[in-house]
mmCIF file of C-alpha atoms in Angstrom:
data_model
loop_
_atom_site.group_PDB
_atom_site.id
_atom_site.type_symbol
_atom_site.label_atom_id
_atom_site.label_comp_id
_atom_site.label_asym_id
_atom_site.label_seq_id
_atom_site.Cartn_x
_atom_site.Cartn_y
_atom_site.Cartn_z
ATOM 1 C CA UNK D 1 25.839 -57.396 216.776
ATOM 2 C CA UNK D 2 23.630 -59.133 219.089
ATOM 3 C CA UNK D 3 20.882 -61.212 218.583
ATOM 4 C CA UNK D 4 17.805 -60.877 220.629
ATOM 5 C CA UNK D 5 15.150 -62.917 222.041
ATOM 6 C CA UNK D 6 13.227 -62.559 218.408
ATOM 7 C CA UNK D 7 16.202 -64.857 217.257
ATOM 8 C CA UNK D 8 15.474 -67.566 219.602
ATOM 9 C CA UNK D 9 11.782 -67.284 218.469
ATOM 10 C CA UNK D 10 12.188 -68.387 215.315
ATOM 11 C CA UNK D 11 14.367 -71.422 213.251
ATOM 12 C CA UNK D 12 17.639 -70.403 212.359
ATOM 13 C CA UNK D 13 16.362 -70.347 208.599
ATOM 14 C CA UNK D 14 13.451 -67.968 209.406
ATOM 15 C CA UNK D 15 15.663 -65.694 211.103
ATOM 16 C CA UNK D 16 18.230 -65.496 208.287
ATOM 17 C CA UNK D 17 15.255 -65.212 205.910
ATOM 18 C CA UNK D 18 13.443 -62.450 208.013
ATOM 19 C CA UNK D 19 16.556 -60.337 208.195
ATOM 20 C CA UNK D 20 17.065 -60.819 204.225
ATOM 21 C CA UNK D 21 13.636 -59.552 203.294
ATOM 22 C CA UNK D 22 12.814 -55.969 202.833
ATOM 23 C CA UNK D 23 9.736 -54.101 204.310
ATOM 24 C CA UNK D 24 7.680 -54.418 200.933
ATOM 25 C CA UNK D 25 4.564 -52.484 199.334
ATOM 26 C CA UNK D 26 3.144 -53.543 195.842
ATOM 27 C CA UNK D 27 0.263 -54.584 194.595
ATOM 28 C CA UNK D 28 -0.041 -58.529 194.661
ATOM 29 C CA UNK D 29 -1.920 -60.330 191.777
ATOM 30 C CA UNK D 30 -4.607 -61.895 194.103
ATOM 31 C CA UNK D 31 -4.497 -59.094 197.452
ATOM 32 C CA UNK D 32 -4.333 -55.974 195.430
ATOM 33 C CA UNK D 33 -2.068 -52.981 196.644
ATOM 34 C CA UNK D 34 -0.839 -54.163 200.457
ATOM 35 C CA UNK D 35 2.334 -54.589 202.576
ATOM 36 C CA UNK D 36 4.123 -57.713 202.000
ATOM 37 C CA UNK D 37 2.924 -59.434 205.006
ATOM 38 C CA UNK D 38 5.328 -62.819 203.659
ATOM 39 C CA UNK D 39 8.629 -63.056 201.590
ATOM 40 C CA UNK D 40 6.550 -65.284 199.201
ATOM 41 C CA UNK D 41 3.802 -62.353 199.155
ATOM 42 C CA UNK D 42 6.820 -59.652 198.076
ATOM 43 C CA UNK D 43 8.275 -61.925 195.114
ATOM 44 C CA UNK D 44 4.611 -62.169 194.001
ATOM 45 C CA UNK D 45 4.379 -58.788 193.587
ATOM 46 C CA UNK D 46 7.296 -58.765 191.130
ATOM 47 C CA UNK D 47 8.013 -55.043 189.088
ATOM 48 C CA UNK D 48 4.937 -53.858 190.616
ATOM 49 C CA UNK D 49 6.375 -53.234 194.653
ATOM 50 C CA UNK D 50 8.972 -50.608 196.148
ATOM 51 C CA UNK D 51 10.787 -51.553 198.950
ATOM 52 C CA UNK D 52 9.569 -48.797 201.481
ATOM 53 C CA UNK D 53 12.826 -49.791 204.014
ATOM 54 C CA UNK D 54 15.804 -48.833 201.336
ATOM 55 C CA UNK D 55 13.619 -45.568 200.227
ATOM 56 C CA UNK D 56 13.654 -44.571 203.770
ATOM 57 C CA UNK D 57 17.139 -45.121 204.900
ATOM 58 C CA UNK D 58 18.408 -44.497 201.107
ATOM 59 C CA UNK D 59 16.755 -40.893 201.227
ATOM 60 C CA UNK D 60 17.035 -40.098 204.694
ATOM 61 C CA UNK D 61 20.807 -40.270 204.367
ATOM 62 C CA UNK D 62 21.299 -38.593 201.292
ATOM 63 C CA UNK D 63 19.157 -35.191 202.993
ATOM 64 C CA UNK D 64 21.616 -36.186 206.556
ATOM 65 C CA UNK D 65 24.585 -35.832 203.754
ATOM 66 C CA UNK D 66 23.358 -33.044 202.205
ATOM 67 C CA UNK D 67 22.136 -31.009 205.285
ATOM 68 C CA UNK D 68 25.687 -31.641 207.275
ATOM 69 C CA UNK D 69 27.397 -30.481 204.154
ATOM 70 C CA UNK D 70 25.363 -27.364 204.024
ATOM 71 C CA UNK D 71 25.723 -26.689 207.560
ATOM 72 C CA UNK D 72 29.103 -26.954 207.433
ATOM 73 C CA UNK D 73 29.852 -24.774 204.768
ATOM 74 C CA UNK D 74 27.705 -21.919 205.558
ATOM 75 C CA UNK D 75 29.541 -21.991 209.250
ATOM 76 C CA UNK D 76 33.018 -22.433 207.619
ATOM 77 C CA UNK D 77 35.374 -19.687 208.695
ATOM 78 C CA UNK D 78 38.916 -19.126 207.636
ATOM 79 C CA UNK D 79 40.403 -19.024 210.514
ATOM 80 C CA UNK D 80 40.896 -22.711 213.433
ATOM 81 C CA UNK D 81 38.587 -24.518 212.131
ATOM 82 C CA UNK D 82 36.400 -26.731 214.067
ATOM 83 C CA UNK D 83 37.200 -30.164 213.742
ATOM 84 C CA UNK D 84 34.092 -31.519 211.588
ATOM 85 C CA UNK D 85 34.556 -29.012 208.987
ATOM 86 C CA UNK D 86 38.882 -30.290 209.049
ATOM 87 C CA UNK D 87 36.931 -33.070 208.426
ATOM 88 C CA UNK D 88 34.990 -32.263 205.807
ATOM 89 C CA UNK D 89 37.305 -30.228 203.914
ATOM 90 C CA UNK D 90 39.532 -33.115 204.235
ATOM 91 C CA UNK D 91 36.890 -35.490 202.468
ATOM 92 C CA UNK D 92 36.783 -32.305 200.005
ATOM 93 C CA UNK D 93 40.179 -32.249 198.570
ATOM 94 C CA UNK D 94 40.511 -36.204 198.817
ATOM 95 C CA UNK D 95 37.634 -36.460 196.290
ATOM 96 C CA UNK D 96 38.662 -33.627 194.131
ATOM 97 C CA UNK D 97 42.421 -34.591 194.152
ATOM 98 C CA UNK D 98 41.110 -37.681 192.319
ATOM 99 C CA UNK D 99 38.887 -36.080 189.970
ATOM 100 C CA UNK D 100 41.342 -34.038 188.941
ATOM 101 C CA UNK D 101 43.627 -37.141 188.114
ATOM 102 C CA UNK D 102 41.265 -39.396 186.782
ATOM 103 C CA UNK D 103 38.833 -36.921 184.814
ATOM 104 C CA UNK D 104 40.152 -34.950 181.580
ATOM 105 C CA UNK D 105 37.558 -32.867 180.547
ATOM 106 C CA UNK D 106 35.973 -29.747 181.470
ATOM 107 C CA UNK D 107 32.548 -30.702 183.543
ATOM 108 C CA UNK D 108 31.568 -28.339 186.262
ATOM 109 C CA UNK D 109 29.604 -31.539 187.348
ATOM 110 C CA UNK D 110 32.009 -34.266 187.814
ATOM 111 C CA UNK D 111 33.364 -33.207 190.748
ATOM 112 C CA UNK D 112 30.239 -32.445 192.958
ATOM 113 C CA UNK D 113 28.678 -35.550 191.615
ATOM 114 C CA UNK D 114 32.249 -37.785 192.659
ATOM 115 C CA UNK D 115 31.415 -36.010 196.263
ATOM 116 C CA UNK D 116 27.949 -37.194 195.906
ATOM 117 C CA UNK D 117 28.604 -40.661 195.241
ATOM 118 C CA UNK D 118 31.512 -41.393 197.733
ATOM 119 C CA UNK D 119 29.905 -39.561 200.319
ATOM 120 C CA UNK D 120 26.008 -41.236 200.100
ATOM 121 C CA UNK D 121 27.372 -44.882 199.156
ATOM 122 C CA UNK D 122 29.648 -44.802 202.581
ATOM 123 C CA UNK D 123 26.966 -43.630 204.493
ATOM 124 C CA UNK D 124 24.404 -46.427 203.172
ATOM 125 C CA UNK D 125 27.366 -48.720 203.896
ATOM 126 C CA UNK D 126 28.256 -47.677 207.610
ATOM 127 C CA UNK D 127 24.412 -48.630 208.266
ATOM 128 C CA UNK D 128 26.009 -52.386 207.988
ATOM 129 C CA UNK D 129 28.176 -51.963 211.052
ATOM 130 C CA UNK D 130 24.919 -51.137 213.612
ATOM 131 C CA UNK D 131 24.133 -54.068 215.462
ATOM 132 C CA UNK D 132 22.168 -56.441 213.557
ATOM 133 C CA UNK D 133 18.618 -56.817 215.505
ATOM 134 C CA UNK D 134 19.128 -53.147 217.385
ATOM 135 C CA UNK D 135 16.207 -51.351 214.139
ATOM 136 C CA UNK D 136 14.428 -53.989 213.103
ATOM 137 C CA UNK D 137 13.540 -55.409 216.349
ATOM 138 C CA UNK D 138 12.748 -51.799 217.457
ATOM 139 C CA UNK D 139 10.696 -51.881 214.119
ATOM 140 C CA UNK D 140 9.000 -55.131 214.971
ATOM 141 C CA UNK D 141 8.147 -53.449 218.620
ATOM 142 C CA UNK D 142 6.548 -50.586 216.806
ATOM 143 C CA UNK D 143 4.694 -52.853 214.648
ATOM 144 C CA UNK D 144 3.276 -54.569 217.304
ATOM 145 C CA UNK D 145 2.300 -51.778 219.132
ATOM 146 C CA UNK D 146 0.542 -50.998 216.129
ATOM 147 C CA UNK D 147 -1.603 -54.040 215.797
ATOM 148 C CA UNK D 148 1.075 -55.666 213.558
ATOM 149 C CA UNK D 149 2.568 -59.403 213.833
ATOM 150 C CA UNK D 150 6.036 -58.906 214.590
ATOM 151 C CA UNK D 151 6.747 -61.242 212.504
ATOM 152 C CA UNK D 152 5.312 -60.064 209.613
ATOM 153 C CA UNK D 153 7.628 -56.354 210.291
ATOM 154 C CA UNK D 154 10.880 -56.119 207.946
ATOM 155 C CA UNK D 155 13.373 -53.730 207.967
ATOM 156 C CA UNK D 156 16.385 -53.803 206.307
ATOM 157 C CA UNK D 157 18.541 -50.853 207.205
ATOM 158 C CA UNK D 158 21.486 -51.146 204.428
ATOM 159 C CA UNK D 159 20.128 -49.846 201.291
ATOM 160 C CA UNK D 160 23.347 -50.826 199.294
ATOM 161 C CA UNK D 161 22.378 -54.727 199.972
ATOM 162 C CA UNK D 162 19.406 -53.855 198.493
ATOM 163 C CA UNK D 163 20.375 -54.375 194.070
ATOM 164 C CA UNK D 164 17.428 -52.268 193.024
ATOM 165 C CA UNK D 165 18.947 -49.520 195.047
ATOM 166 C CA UNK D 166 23.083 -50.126 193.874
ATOM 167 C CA UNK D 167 21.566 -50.809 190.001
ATOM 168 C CA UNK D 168 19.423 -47.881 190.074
ATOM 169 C CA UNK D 169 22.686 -45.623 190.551
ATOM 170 C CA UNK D 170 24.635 -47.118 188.517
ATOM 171 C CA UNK D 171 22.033 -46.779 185.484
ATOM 172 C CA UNK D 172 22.031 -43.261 186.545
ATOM 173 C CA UNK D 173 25.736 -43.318 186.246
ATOM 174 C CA UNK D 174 24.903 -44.926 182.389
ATOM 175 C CA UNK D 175 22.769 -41.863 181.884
ATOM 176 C CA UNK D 176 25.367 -39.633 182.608
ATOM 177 C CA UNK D 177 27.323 -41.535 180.443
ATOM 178 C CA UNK D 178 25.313 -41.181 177.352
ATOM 179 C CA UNK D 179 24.737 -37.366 178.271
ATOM 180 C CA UNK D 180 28.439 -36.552 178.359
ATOM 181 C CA UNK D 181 29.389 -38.203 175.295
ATOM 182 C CA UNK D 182 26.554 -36.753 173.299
ATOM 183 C CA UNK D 183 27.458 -33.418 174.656
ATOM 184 C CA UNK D 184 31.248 -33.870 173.927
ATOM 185 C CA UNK D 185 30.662 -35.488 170.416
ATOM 186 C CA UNK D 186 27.287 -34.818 169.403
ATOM 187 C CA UNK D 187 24.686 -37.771 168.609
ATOM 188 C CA UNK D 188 26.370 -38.860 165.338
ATOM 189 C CA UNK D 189 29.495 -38.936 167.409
ATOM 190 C CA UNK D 190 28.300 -40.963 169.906
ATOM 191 C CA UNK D 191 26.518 -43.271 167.012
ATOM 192 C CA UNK D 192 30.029 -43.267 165.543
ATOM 193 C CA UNK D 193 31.605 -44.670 168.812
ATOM 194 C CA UNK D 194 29.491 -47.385 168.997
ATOM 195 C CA UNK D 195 29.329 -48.705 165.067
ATOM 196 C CA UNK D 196 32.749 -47.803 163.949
ATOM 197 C CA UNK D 197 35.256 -49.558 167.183
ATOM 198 C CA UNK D 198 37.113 -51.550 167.513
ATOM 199 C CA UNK D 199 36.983 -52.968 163.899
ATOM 200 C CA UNK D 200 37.142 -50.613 161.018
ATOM 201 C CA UNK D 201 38.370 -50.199 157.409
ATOM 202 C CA UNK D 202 39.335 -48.333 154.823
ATOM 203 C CA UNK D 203 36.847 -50.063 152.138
ATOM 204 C CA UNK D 204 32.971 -48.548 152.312
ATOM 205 C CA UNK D 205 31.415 -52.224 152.118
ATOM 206 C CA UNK D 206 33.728 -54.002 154.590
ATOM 207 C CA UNK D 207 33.029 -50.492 156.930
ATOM 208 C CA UNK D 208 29.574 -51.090 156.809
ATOM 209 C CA UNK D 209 29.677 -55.082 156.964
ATOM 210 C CA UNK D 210 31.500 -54.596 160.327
ATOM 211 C CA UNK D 211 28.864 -52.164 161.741
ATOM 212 C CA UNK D 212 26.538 -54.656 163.159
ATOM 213 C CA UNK D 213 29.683 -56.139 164.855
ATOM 214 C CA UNK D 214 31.076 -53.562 166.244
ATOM 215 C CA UNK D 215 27.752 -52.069 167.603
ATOM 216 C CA UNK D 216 26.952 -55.676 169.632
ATOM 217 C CA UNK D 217 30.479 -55.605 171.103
ATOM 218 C CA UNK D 218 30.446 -51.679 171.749
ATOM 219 C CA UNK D 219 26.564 -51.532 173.158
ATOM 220 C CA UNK D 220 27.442 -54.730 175.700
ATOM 221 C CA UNK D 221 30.223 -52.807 177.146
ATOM 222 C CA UNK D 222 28.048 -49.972 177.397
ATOM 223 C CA UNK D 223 25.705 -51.477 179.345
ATOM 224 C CA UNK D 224 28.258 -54.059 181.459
ATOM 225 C CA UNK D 225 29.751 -50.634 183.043
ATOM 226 C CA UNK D 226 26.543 -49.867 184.778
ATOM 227 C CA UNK D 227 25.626 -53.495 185.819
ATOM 228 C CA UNK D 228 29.470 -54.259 187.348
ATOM 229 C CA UNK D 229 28.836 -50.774 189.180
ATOM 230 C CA UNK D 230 26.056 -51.850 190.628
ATOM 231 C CA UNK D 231 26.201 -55.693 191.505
ATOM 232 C CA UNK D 232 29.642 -55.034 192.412
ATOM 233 C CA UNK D 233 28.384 -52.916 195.645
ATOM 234 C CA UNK D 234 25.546 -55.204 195.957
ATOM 235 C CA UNK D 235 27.575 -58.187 195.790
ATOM 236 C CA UNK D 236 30.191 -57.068 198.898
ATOM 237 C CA UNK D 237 27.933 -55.170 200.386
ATOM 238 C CA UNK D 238 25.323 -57.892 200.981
ATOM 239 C CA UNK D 239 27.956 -60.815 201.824
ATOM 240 C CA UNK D 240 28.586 -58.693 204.506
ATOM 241 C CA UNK D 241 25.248 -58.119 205.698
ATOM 242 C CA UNK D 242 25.220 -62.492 205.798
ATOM 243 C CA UNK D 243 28.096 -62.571 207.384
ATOM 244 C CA UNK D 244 26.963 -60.297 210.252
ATOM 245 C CA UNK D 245 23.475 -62.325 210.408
ATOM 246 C CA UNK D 246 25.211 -65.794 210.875
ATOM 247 C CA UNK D 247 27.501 -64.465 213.424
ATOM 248 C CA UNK D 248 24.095 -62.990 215.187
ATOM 249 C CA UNK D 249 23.018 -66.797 215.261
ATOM 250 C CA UNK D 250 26.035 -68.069 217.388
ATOM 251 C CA UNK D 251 26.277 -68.125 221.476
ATOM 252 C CA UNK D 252 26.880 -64.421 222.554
ATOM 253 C CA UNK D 253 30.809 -65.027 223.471
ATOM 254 C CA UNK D 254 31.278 -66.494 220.207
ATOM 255 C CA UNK D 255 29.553 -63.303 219.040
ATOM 256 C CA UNK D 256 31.685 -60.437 220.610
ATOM 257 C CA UNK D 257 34.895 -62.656 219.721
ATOM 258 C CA UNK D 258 34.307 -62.582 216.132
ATOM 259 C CA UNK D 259 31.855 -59.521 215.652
ATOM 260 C CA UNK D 260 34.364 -57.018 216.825
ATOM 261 C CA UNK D 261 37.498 -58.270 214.175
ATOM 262 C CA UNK D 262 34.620 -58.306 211.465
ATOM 263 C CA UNK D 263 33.288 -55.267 211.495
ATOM 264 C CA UNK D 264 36.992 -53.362 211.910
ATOM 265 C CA UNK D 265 37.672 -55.247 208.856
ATOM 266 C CA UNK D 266 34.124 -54.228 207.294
ATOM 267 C CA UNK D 267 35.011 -50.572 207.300
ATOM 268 C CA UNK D 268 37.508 -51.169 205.112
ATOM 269 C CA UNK D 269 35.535 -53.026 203.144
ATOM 270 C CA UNK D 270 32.683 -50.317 203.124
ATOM 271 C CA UNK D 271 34.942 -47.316 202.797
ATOM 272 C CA UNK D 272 36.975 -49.043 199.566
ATOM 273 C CA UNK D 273 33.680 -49.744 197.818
ATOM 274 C CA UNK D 274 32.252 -46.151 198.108
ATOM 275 C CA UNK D 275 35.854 -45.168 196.828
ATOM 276 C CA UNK D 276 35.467 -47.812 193.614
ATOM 277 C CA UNK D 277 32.178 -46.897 192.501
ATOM 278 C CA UNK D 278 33.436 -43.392 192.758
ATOM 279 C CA UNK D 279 36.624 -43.423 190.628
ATOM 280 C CA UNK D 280 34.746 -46.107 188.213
ATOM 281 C CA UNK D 281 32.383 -43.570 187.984
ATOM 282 C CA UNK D 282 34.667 -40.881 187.058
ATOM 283 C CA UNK D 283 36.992 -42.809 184.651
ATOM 284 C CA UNK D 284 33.926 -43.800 182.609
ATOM 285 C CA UNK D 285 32.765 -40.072 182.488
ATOM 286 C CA UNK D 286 36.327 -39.697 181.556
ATOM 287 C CA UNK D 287 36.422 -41.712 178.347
ATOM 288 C CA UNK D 288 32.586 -40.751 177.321
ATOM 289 C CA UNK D 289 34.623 -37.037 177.348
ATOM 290 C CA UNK D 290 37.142 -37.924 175.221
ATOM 291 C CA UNK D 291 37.127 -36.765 171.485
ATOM 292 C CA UNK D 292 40.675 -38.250 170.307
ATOM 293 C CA UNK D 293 40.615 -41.817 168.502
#
């Protein structure tokens, strides 16, 4: 959890700041399409950038998930099995015992997609407990080999700090949402779910006086399931992150004497907020099943 010598080259401030900004590309209002070279040159950009750092890390460990799974299972054998696939087909049955508790409906999907989830978001997480300068100094090295300011080199490695990256799951998750209870109810349904609860009667006009109610109470919790998903994961997730940075900043004995308890605790932290947005997930699915009132 070190810092390096690129710590003592810049202000406390501009270190926290450097190691909060993502590697950027957009196109700026003045520049055109570019690499953020600043942190004021990325917020400039606004909806019009991607940050290239939680694409890379983001993707590259949802193929490492995928391929290791694959692997795995096309090795599996039914007789001692190695000790990666015990512990894979322990994650297994962990994440389909709780589908199978928490999810009442039929889906073929629910319980590859639980695996999914829990799997990719702990992964992004661990990335929080390598040591905080170790990639993006390497990155700033590169950089400069390159022809690059160091400086002017970001790379955040933790794609779940990163909210565009936790909120564009967890709109994915309001997707499925939708999908599920349009498949389960049909669209008028769905319509129904959202215009006729909490509030309804027995009398036509007071039925259809309450429908504007009802549908600004019933589409706000629609759309508050997604956003606590994903600012929720953001929210620990980048505290964290902070955390390790400010620890980075202290004298190295100071460093080692609270890095060590912090990240023990932090895999608890990481592993129980895979495990939430997982079972959220599934309980959500669970209810946009459901055909009883």
């Amino acid at each position: 959890m070190a810092a390096s010598e690129h710590a003592h080259e810049l202000t406390s401030n501009e270190y926290i700041q450097h190691h909060l900004t993502n590697w950027t590309f957009g196109h700026h209002p003045t520049e055109g399409w570019m690499v953020a070279h600043t942190q004021q040159q990325a917020a400039e950009m606004g909806f019009n950038a991607i940050h290239l750092d939680s694409m890379l890390w983001s993707i590259g460990l949802g193929v490492l998930f995928c391929g290791l799974f694959y692997t795995v299972a096309k090795r599996a054998t039914a007789g001692v099995p190695s000790k990666l696939q015990a512990f894979i087909e322990m994650i297994v049955e962990f994440v389909d015992s709780n589908v199978r508790d928490a999810y009442h409906g039929k889906s073929k999907l629910v319980a590859p997609l639980a695996l999914t989830i829990f799997v990719w978001i702990f992964l992004m997480n661990l990335m929080d407990l390598i040591p905080i300068d170790f990639i993006p100094v390497l990155a700033q090295k590169i950089g400069a080999a390159m022809g690059h300011d160091p400086h002017h080199v970001y790379m955040k490695i933790v794609p779940s700090t990163d909210p565009n990256v936790t909120l564009g799951m967890s709109f994915s998750v309001l997707a499925l949402i939708i999908y599920f209870a349009i498949k389960e109810k049909g669209v008028g349904g769905f319509i129904g779910d959202l215009t006729l609860h909490p509030f309804s009667a027995s009398n036509p006009v007071a039925k259809a006086l309450l429908i504007p109610v009802n549908f600004i109470l019933e589409f706000v919790t629609l759309l508050a399931k997604p956003i606590s998903l994903g600012l929720r994961l953001f929210g620990n997730m980048y505290a964290g992150e902070l955390i390790f940075v400010l620890i980075a900043l202290m004298p190295f004995w100071i460093q080692w004497a609270l890095s060590v308890p912090w990240a023990i605790f932090h895999i608890l932290v990481i592993t129980l907020q895979a495990f939430v947005f997982m079972m959220l997930t599934i309980v959500y699915l669970s209810l946009a099943s459901q055909t009883e009132h």
